[in-house]
Short mmCIF file of C-alpha atoms in Angstrom, two decimals:
data_model
loop_
_atom_site.label_atom_id
_atom_site.label_comp_id
_atom_site.label_asym_id
_atom_site.label_seq_id
_atom_site.Cartn_x
_atom_site.Cartn_y
_atom_site.Cartn_z
CA MET A 177 32.96 43.06 -7.23
CA ASP A 178 33.73 40.10 -6.45
CA SER A 179 33.32 39.01 -2.60
CA GLY A 180 36.89 38.09 -1.74
CA ALA A 181 35.79 34.76 1.13
CA VAL A 182 37.38 31.40 0.61
CA PRO A 183 33.72 29.79 0.00
CA TYR A 184 32.58 27.35 2.57
CA THR A 185 32.21 23.90 1.78
CA VAL A 186 30.11 21.36 2.27
CA SER A 187 27.75 18.66 1.41
CA VAL A 188 24.89 19.29 0.24
CA ASP A 189 23.04 17.57 2.59
CA ARG A 190 23.99 19.99 5.29
CA MET A 191 22.58 23.51 3.61
CA ALA A 192 20.76 25.49 5.94
CA SER A 193 17.42 28.03 4.97
CA GLY A 194 18.86 30.77 3.09
CA ASP A 195 21.95 29.30 1.73
CA HIS A 196 23.34 30.92 -1.20
CA ALA A 197 25.50 27.31 -2.53
CA CYS A 198 27.36 27.14 -6.26
CA LEU A 199 28.10 23.73 -7.44
CA GLY A 200 29.94 23.44 -9.95
CA PHE A 201 30.11 19.57 -11.68
CA ASP A 202 31.33 18.33 -14.86
CA SER A 203 28.58 15.28 -14.12
CA HIS A 204 25.58 14.96 -14.85
CA ARG A 205 25.21 12.11 -13.07
CA ALA A 206 26.29 13.27 -10.05
CA ARG A 207 24.09 16.23 -11.07
CA TRP A 208 21.00 14.97 -10.53
CA ALA A 209 22.66 13.25 -7.58
CA VAL A 210 23.26 16.05 -5.74
CA ARG A 211 19.48 17.86 -6.81
CA ALA A 212 17.82 14.70 -5.89
CA ALA A 213 19.41 15.27 -2.00
CA PHE A 214 18.69 19.07 -1.68
CA THR A 215 15.16 18.20 -3.13
CA GLU A 216 14.23 15.76 -0.79
CA ALA A 217 15.71 17.42 2.25
CA GLY A 218 12.91 20.70 1.09
CA LEU A 219 10.51 18.14 1.08
CA LEU A 220 11.27 16.52 3.86
CA ARG A 221 11.22 19.86 5.42
CA GLY A 222 7.95 21.16 3.90
CA GLU A 223 9.54 23.69 1.88
CA ARG A 224 8.61 24.26 -1.90
CA VAL A 225 11.16 23.43 -3.63
CA ILE A 226 12.05 24.40 -7.65
CA LEU A 227 14.21 22.55 -10.36
CA PHE A 228 14.89 25.38 -13.31
CA VAL A 229 16.24 23.29 -15.85
CA ASP A 230 17.88 23.05 -19.09
CA PRO A 231 15.11 23.32 -22.52
CA GLY A 232 15.63 20.11 -22.79
CA THR A 233 14.12 18.45 -19.88
CA ASP A 234 10.84 18.53 -18.85
CA PRO A 235 8.67 18.29 -15.90
CA GLY A 236 8.26 14.45 -16.28
CA THR A 237 12.05 13.81 -17.37
CA ALA A 238 13.21 15.20 -14.03
CA ALA A 239 10.76 13.35 -11.80
CA ALA A 240 11.76 9.94 -13.08
CA ARG A 241 15.38 11.07 -12.95
CA LEU A 242 15.09 12.22 -8.81
CA ALA A 243 12.83 9.13 -8.24
CA ASP A 244 15.56 7.07 -9.42
CA HIS A 245 17.11 8.14 -6.34
CA GLY A 246 14.24 7.52 -4.45
CA VAL A 247 12.56 10.97 -4.37
CA PRO A 248 8.40 10.75 -4.91
CA ALA A 249 9.21 13.76 -7.03
CA ALA A 250 5.84 13.04 -9.49
CA GLU A 251 3.02 13.28 -6.17
CA ALA A 252 5.34 16.41 -5.30
CA LEU A 253 4.49 17.72 -8.95
CA ARG A 254 0.49 16.83 -8.80
CA ASP A 255 0.56 19.24 -5.45
CA GLN A 256 2.93 21.66 -6.03
CA ARG A 257 5.66 20.71 -3.62
CA LEU A 258 7.88 20.61 -6.87
CA LEU A 259 7.80 22.88 -9.99
CA VAL A 260 9.82 21.95 -12.57
CA SER A 261 10.76 24.98 -14.94
CA ASN A 262 12.66 25.66 -18.24
CA GLU A 263 11.71 29.75 -17.93
CA THR A 264 14.63 31.89 -17.27
CA PRO A 265 14.17 34.44 -15.40
CA GLY A 266 15.89 37.33 -15.92
CA TYR A 267 17.04 37.07 -19.04
CA ASP A 268 16.23 37.46 -22.86
CA PRO A 269 17.94 36.36 -26.29
CA GLU A 270 17.32 40.03 -27.03
CA ARG A 271 17.29 42.03 -24.52
CA GLY A 272 20.18 40.20 -22.48
CA PHE A 273 20.25 39.80 -18.74
CA ASP A 274 18.18 41.93 -16.13
CA ALA A 275 19.93 40.91 -12.94
CA GLU A 276 17.42 43.22 -11.60
CA SER A 277 14.49 41.40 -12.35
CA ARG A 278 15.73 38.29 -11.80
CA ALA A 279 16.86 39.50 -8.14
CA ALA A 280 12.72 40.33 -8.13
CA THR A 281 11.21 37.21 -9.29
CA TRP A 282 13.29 35.11 -6.22
CA LEU A 283 11.13 37.66 -4.42
CA ASP A 284 7.69 36.84 -5.69
CA PHE A 285 8.32 33.33 -5.41
CA THR A 286 9.09 33.39 -1.69
CA GLU A 287 6.03 35.52 -0.93
CA ASP A 288 4.09 33.31 -3.30
CA ALA A 289 5.23 29.90 -1.42
CA ASN A 290 5.15 31.73 2.49
CA VAL A 291 1.06 32.68 1.74
CA MET A 292 0.70 29.18 0.18
CA GLY A 293 1.39 27.64 3.45
CA PHE A 294 4.84 26.43 3.12
CA SER A 295 7.90 26.57 5.88
CA GLY A 296 10.52 27.79 3.02
CA LEU A 297 11.48 27.94 -0.27
CA ARG A 298 14.47 26.23 -2.29
CA ALA A 299 15.16 25.59 -5.91
CA VAL A 300 18.16 24.84 -7.89
CA GLY A 301 19.23 26.16 -10.86
CA ASP A 302 20.82 25.63 -14.08
CA MET A 303 23.51 28.87 -14.88
CA ALA A 304 24.33 27.87 -18.87
CA TRP A 305 22.24 30.68 -19.38
CA ALA A 306 25.04 32.47 -18.48
CA LEU A 307 27.33 32.14 -21.33
CA GLU A 308 24.50 33.40 -23.50
CA PRO A 309 25.27 36.48 -25.53
CA GLY A 310 24.08 39.71 -23.08
CA VAL A 311 25.28 38.86 -20.46
CA ASP A 312 28.63 40.39 -18.66
CA PRO A 313 30.40 38.54 -16.87
CA GLU A 314 31.05 41.18 -14.35
CA GLU A 315 26.88 41.59 -13.76
CA LEU A 316 26.52 38.15 -13.17
CA ILE A 317 29.49 39.00 -10.53
CA ASP A 318 27.61 41.39 -8.79
CA TYR A 319 24.55 39.70 -8.77
CA GLU A 320 25.20 36.72 -7.43
CA THR A 321 27.64 38.32 -4.61
CA GLY A 322 24.67 40.72 -3.60
CA LEU A 323 22.86 37.51 -4.04
CA THR A 324 23.72 36.24 -0.35
CA PRO A 325 22.18 38.40 2.52
CA LEU A 326 19.26 38.79 0.39
CA PHE A 327 18.47 34.99 0.16
CA ALA A 328 19.73 35.13 3.70
CA ASP A 329 17.11 37.54 4.86
CA ILE A 330 14.29 35.65 2.82
CA GLY A 331 15.10 32.36 3.90
CA PHE A 332 15.44 31.49 0.21
CA THR A 333 18.30 28.59 0.14
CA ALA A 334 19.68 28.25 -3.52
CA ILE A 335 22.43 26.11 -5.45
CA CYS A 336 24.17 27.56 -8.57
CA GLU A 337 24.27 25.15 -11.25
CA TYR A 338 27.63 26.16 -13.17
CA ASP A 339 28.95 23.25 -15.86
CA ARG A 340 33.03 22.79 -15.18
CA ARG A 341 33.39 21.60 -18.74
CA LEU A 342 30.90 24.97 -20.13
CA PHE A 343 32.96 27.80 -18.60
CA PRO A 344 36.01 28.70 -18.36
CA PRO A 345 38.36 28.57 -15.61
CA GLU A 346 38.69 31.63 -14.18
CA LEU A 347 34.98 33.42 -14.83
CA MET A 348 34.74 29.43 -13.23
CA GLY A 349 36.74 30.80 -9.80
CA ARG A 350 35.03 34.15 -9.42
CA VAL A 351 31.36 32.58 -9.61
CA GLY A 352 32.78 29.99 -6.82
CA ALA A 353 33.54 33.41 -4.61
CA SER A 354 31.07 34.94 -4.89
CA HIS A 355 28.97 32.38 -3.73
CA PRO A 356 29.38 31.58 0.70
CA THR A 357 29.04 27.68 0.35
CA GLU A 358 30.13 25.23 -2.11
CA ILE A 359 28.02 22.06 -2.75
CA LEU A 360 30.06 18.71 -3.30
CA GLN A 361 29.64 17.40 -6.27
CA SER A 362 30.11 13.96 -4.53
CA LEU A 363 27.27 12.75 -2.16
CA GLU A 364 30.01 10.32 -1.28
CA ALA A 365 33.42 12.67 -1.04
CA LEU A 366 35.51 13.61 1.53
CA HIS A 367 36.62 17.18 1.73
CA ILE A 368 39.69 18.52 4.22
CA THR A 369 41.34 22.20 3.88
CA ARG A 370 42.95 23.95 6.40
CA THR A 371 43.35 27.10 7.23
CA GLY A 372 46.04 28.63 10.16
CA THR A 373 45.10 26.69 12.92
CA ILE A 374 41.68 25.32 11.81
CA LEU A 375 41.44 21.80 10.21
CA HIS A 376 38.20 22.03 8.09
CA LEU A 377 36.23 18.58 7.63
CA ALA A 378 33.36 18.13 4.58
CA GLY A 379 31.34 15.46 3.30
CA ASN A 380 31.32 12.06 5.08
CA ALA A 381 34.18 10.50 6.26
CA ASP A 382 33.02 6.23 6.20
CA LEU A 383 34.38 2.71 4.44
CA ALA A 384 34.37 4.73 0.85
CA THR A 385 36.92 7.87 2.87
CA ARG A 386 38.85 5.83 5.52
CA GLU A 387 42.08 5.66 3.82
CA GLN A 388 41.79 9.87 2.70
CA PHE A 389 40.48 10.34 6.24
CA ASP A 390 42.97 8.63 7.91
CA THR A 391 46.37 9.21 5.89
CA GLU A 392 45.60 12.66 5.77
CA LEU A 393 44.89 13.15 9.65
CA ARG A 394 48.14 11.41 10.09
CA ARG A 395 49.80 13.68 7.84
CA SER A 396 48.37 16.46 10.08
CA LEU A 397 48.30 15.71 13.46
CA GLY A 398 51.23 13.65 13.23
CA GLY A 399 53.97 14.83 11.14
CA THR A 400 57.17 17.38 11.50
CA GLY A 401 54.92 20.39 11.24
CA PRO A 402 52.95 22.45 14.25
CA PRO A 403 49.39 20.35 14.64
CA PRO A 404 46.13 22.33 14.29
CA ARG A 405 44.47 23.43 17.44
CA LEU A 406 40.56 22.97 16.35
CA ILE A 407 39.49 20.33 14.16
CA ASP A 408 35.87 21.21 12.57
CA LEU A 409 33.64 19.12 11.48
CA THR A 410 30.18 20.77 11.48
CA ALA A 411 30.61 20.12 7.55
CA LEU A 412 30.88 16.94 7.54
CA SER A 413 27.59 15.19 7.32
CA PHE A 414 28.73 11.59 8.47
CA ILE A 415 31.93 9.66 10.60
CA ASP A 416 31.84 6.02 11.47
CA ALA A 417 33.94 4.44 14.45
CA HIS A 418 37.09 3.21 12.72
CA CYS A 419 37.55 7.44 11.46
CA ALA A 420 36.45 8.78 15.30
CA THR A 421 38.87 6.15 15.90
CA THR A 422 41.56 7.59 14.12
CA LEU A 423 40.97 11.23 15.23
CA ILE A 424 41.07 9.71 19.44
CA ARG A 425 44.14 8.07 18.86
CA LEU A 426 46.02 10.63 16.92
CA ALA A 427 44.96 13.19 19.59
CA ALA A 428 46.05 11.40 22.25
CA ALA A 429 49.58 10.79 20.72
CA LEU A 430 50.20 14.54 20.88
CA PRO A 431 53.17 15.52 22.59
CA PRO A 432 51.78 17.61 25.80
CA PRO A 433 51.58 20.35 26.94
CA ALA A 434 49.54 20.04 22.79
CA ARG A 435 46.03 20.31 23.10
CA LEU A 436 42.40 19.49 20.49
CA ALA A 437 39.50 21.04 20.10
CA VAL A 438 36.71 19.21 17.99
CA HIS A 439 33.68 21.39 16.90
CA CYS A 440 30.95 18.86 15.99
CA PRO A 441 27.60 18.02 15.27
CA ALA A 442 25.49 16.19 18.65
CA THR A 443 25.36 13.43 16.62
CA HIS A 444 29.42 13.32 15.89
CA ALA A 445 30.02 13.91 19.21
CA ARG A 446 27.83 11.17 20.40
CA VAL A 447 30.26 9.13 18.04
CA LEU A 448 33.37 10.53 19.04
CA ARG A 449 32.44 9.99 22.86
CA LEU A 450 31.58 6.16 22.19
CA CYS A 451 35.09 5.50 20.41
CA GLY A 452 36.80 6.84 24.02
CA ALA A 453 36.86 10.67 23.63
CA GLY A 454 35.98 11.50 26.73
CA GLY A 455 39.24 9.69 28.02
CA ILE A 456 41.61 11.70 26.20
CA PRO A 457 42.88 14.25 28.02
CA GLN A 458 44.71 16.33 25.18
CA LEU A 459 40.93 15.92 23.51
CA THR A 460 37.58 18.54 23.84
CA LEU A 461 34.75 18.43 21.59
CA TYR A 462 32.54 21.18 21.39
CA VAL A 463 29.29 20.37 20.06
CA GLU A 464 27.77 22.52 17.48
CA ALA A 465 24.37 23.67 19.19
CA GLY A 466 26.58 25.31 22.62
CA TRP A 467 29.29 26.58 20.45
#
């Protein structure tokens, strides 16, 4: 069954332990950039990282692609902190898809990582096999939905990669909704959505996205409709001084008795305070750790 929930959109570097995320991509170059950031984060945290790649990608090729993004993949492969596999757990061309067997594989891998002394386990998997004969879309959706509580329980961090050029839009929408988290394809993107009175930002608010940031925040805070009451920056990886100043100026222009709360990580709160947020009576900062 579909979860029915709207996925929480984040940049790959904002993933937390136990997250179950979907990456819908239409560029292999962008996919490798996400893989590299995901791998680097895991290695830095002392986790074991597994890449389940397509049959045409061998470990040496994968290491080279990761190295292009500055990841010391060859060394990580040698000491088995990084594994690259062409296998498809739980799927066999003759027997079809066995969801229970595939889920059990993640438990086994997690146990192995714990025994070997890793701080955790993370994996990224190419899901193109799900279009092969013997895979029922309904079973696939049920399987993906059921992984979320399992991964949260065992601390397994995972990205399921779905190529938008291969999967039908209707199925792509359903597999996306079966994951609680959606990963931005571009590491430089900015994603802004509104849910009721909350404005959610994900990605990066910097030189590359300033125009979009300014335009969308001016529309939300300075338009004719009611402004949001909360701006959620917890999924935002970076905010520069220009974007922080724009937010502060728009908050300062809100007519009384309107007030604006900003929920953000400590790093963003520091930038906002340095840019003058503390002197704006309409603006209240809530730091993520103390929320």
